[in-house]
Short mmCIF file of C-alpha atoms in Angstrom, two decimals:
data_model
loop_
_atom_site.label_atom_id
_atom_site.label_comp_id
_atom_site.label_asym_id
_atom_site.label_seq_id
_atom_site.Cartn_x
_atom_site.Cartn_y
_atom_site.Cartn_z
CA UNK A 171 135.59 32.15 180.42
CA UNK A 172 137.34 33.43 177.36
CA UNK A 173 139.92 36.68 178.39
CA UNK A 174 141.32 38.83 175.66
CA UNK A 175 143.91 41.35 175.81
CA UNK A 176 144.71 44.43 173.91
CA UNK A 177 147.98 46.33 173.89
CA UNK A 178 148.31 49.34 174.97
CA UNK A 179 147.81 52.14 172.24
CA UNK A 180 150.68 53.81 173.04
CA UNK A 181 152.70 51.03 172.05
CA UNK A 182 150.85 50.59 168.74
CA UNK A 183 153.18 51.75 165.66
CA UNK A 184 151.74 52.51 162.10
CA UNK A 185 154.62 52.64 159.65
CA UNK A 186 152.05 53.69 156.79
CA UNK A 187 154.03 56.85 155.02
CA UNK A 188 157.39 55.77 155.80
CA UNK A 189 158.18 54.33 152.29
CA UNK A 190 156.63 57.51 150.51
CA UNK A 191 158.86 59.38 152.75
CA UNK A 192 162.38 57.43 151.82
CA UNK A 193 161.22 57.30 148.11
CA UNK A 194 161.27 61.21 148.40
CA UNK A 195 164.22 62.17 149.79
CA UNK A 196 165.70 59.74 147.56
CA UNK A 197 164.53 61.10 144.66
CA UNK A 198 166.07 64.16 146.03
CA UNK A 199 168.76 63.14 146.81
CA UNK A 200 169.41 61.28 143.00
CA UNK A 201 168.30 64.77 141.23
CA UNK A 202 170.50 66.48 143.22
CA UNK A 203 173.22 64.02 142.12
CA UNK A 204 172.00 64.00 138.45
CA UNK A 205 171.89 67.97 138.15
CA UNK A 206 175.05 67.97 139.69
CA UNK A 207 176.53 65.45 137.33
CA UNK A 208 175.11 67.67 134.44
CA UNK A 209 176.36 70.87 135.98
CA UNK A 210 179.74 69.31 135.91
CA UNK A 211 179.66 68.55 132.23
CA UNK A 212 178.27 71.37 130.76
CA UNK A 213 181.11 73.33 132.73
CA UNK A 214 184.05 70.50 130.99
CA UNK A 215 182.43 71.63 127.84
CA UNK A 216 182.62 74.96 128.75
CA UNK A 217 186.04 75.02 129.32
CA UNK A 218 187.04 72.41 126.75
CA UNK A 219 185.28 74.96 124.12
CA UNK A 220 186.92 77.74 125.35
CA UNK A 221 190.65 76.36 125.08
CA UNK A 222 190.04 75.01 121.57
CA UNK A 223 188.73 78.47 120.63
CA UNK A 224 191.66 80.27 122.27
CA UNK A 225 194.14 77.89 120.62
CA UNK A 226 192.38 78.33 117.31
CA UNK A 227 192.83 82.30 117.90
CA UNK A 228 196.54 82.30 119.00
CA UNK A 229 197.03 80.11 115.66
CA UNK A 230 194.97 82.83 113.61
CA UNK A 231 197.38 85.75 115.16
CA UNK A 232 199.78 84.15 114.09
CA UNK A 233 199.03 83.28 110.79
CA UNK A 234 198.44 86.87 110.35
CA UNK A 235 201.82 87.70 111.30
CA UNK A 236 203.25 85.23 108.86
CA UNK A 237 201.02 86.41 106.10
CA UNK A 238 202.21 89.89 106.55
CA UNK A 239 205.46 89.39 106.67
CA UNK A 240 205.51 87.91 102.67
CA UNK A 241 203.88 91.24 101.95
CA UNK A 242 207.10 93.16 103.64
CA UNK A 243 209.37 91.23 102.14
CA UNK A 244 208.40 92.36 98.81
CA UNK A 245 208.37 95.67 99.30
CA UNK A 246 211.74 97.68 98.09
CA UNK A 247 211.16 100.45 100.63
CA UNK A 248 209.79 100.17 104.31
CA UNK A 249 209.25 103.83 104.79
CA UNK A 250 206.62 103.15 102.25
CA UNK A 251 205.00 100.48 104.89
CA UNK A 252 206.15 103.05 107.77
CA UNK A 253 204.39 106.30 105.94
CA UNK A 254 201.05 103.96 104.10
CA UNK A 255 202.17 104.00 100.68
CA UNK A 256 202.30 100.78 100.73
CA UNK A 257 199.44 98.25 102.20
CA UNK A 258 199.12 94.33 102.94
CA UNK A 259 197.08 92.94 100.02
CA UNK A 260 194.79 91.10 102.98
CA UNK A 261 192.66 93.93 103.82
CA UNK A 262 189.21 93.32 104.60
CA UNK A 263 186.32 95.87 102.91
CA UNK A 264 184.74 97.37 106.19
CA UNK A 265 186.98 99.21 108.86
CA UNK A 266 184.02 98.77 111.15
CA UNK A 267 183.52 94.37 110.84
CA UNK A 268 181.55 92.12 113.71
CA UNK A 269 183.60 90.02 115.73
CA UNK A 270 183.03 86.04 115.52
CA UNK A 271 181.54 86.68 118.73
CA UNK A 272 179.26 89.13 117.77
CA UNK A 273 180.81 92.15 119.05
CA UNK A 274 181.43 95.44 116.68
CA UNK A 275 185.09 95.79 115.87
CA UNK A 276 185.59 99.77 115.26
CA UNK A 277 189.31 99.39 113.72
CA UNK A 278 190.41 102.90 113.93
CA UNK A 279 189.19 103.45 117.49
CA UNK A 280 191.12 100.55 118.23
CA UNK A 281 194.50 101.94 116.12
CA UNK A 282 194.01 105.02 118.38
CA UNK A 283 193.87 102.74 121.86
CA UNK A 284 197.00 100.21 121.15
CA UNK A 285 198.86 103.58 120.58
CA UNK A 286 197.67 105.38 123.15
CA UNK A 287 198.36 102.07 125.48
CA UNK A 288 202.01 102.46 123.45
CA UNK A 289 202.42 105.75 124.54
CA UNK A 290 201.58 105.36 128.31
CA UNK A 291 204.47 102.16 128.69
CA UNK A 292 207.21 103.41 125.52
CA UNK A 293 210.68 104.52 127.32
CA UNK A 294 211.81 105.54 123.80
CA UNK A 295 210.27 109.29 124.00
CA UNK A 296 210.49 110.55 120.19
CA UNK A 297 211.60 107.04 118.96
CA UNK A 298 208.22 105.52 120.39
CA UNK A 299 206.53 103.79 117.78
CA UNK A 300 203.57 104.90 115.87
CA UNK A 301 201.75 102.04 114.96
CA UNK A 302 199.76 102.03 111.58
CA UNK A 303 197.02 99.46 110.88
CA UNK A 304 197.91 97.45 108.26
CA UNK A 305 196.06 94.33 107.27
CA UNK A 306 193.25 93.34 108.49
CA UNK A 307 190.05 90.79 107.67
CA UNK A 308 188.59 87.35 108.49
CA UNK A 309 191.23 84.50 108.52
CA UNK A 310 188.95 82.68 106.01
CA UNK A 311 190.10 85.06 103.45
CA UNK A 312 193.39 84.88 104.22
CA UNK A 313 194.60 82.13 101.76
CA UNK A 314 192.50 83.70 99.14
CA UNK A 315 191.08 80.16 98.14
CA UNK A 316 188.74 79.87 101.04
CA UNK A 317 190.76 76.66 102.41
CA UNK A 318 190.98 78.06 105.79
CA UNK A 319 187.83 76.54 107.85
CA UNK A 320 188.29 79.26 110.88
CA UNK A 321 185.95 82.19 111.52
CA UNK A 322 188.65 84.41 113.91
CA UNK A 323 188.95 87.77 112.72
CA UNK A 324 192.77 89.03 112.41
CA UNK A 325 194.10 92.44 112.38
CA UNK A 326 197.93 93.55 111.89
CA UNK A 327 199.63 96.81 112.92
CA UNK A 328 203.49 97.77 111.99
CA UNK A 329 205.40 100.57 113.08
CA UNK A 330 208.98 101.41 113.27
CA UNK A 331 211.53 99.44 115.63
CA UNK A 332 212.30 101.86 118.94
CA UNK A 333 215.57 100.57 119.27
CA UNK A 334 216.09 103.06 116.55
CA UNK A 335 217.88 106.73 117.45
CA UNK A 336 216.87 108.81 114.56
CA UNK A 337 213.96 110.49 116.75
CA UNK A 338 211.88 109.63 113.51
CA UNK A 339 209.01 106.74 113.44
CA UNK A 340 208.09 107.03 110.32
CA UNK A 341 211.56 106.16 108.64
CA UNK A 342 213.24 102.95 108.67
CA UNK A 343 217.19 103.54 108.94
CA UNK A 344 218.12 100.37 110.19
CA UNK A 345 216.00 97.63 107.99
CA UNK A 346 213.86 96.19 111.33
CA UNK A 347 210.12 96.57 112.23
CA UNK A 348 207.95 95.73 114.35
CA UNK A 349 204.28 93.59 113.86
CA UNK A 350 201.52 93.57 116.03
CA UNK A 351 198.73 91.22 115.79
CA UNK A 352 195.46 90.68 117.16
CA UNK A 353 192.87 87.57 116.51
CA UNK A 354 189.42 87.64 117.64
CA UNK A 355 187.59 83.95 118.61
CA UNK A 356 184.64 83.04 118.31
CA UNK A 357 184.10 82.64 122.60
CA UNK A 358 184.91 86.40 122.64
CA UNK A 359 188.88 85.21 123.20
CA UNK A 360 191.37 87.59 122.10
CA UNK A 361 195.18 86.56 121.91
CA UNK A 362 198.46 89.08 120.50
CA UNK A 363 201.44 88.34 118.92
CA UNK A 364 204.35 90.67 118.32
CA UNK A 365 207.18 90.08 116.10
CA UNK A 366 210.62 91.83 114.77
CA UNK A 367 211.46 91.72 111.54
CA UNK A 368 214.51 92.41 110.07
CA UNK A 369 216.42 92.71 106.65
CA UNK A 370 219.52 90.61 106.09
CA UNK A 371 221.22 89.73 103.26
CA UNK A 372 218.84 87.30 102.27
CA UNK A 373 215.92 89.66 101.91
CA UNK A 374 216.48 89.69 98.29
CA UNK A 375 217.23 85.95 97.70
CA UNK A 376 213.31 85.23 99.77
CA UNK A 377 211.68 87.78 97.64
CA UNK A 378 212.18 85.60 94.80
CA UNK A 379 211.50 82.68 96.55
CA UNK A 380 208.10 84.26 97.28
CA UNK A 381 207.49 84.77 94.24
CA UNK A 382 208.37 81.72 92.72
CA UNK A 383 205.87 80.27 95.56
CA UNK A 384 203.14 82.52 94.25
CA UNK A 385 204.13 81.55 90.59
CA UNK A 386 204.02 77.94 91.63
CA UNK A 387 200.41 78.24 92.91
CA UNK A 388 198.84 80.03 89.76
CA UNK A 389 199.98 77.27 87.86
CA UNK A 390 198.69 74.36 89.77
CA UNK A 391 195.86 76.74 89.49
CA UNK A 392 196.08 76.88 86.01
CA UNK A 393 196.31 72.96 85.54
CA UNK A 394 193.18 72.57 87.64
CA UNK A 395 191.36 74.51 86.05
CA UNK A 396 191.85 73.20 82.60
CA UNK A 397 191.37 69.41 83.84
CA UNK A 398 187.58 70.72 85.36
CA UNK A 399 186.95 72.81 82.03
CA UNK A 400 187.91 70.00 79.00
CA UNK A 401 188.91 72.11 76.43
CA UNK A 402 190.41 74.41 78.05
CA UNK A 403 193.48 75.27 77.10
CA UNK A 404 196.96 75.45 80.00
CA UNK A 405 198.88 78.93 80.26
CA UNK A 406 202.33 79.89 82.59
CA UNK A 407 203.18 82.99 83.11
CA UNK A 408 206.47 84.15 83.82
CA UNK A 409 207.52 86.57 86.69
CA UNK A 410 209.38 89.63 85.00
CA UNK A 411 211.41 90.70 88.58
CA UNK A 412 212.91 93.87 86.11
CA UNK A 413 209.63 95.54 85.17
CA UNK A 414 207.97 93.64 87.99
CA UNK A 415 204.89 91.94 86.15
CA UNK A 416 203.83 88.52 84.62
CA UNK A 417 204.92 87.76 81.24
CA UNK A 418 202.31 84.88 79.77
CA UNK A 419 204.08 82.74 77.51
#
């Protein structure tokens, strides 16, 4: 007689399902990892972008502030600067531009809030300065040969120095001013510089170094311009610093 025996069912085990199971949360868990992983690095970009672009705008400030100062330096009188005689040549068309960033840039509601913000922290009571806009535009333009690859948006106040005890901030009576400027990124990143500048007994001596900089320039200019146009024929100008114009020769 043949006997067979069967085991008990409840110690039967079916592991059908188990691997579908582990290949899930597997899968889970690796997304998780992956979206993590990409989380990560569009957040290094992020950042990376956003350092560059504040970098790029505390460079464009500060261009601004160097471009300005070569229009101080030639002029004779800084009440004329102080009272808006006399302007920065780099002056954009459009008191109302867009920001890199897309944002509308209203420049005289601005003008009124840096000197209302001047107002609230000046000590100087009637020597607080009055700060009038004075060049302004995209940095792009600021060469005036379109070399500069940057899309920041600068703008440049100036007002009197406060040190200053004449209880007047619209005249200069000590040969020192002060420069604020402003650059807009691209990011929405804003950065400030402020400068001093002051006269000394130099002024004179880097106007015409200016100049001769600025002469310098029209005739490479010049050169270029005849070597792309055969035929064309080269011309130098001369600065006249008594009647203050170019004299062609």
């Amino acid at each position: 007689m043949i006997t067979t025996s069967e085991p008990c069912p409840a110690a039967r085990t079916d592991d059908r399902g188990a691997a579908i199971i582990i290949a899930l949360v597997a899968t889970v868990l690796l997304s998780a990892l992956g979206l993590g992983l990409v989380m990560l690095s569009d957040t290094e970009s992020a950042i990376a972008a956003n350092y560059r672009d504040g970098s790029e705008t505390l460079y464009a400030a500060d261009a601004a502030v160097e471009r300005v100062v070569q229009d101080i330096l030639l002029v004779p009188r800084w009440n004329d600067i102080l009272s808006g005689a006399a302007t920065s040549a780099f002056v954009d068309s459009t008191l109302t531009p867009t920001t890199p960033g897309g944002d509308p840039l209203d420049l005289v509601a601005l003008t009124a809030e840096i000197q209302a913000q001047s107002d609230a922290t000046a000590p100087w009571a009637a020597n607080n300065p009055i700060w009038r806009l004075y060049a302004y535009g995209p940095l792009s333009d600021l060469s005036g040969t379109g070399s500069i690859r940057s899309t920041a948006y600068v703008v440049v106040w100036v007002a009197d120095d406060p040190a200053e005890t004449d209880d007047d901030p619209s005249a200069d009576v000590n040969g020192v001013l002060t420069l604020f400027a402003q650059a807009f990124g691209r990011t929405g990143s804003m950065r400030s510089v402020e400068v001093t500048v002051a006269k000394t007994d130099t002024t004179e001596i880097e106007r015409g170094l200016i100049a001769q900089r600025g002469q310098e320039e029209l005739n490479q200019r010049a050169r270029k311009a005849a070597v792309e146009l055969p035929g064309k024929a080269l011309s130098v100008s001369d600065m006249n610093l008594a009647a203050g114009g170019m004299v062609q020769r």
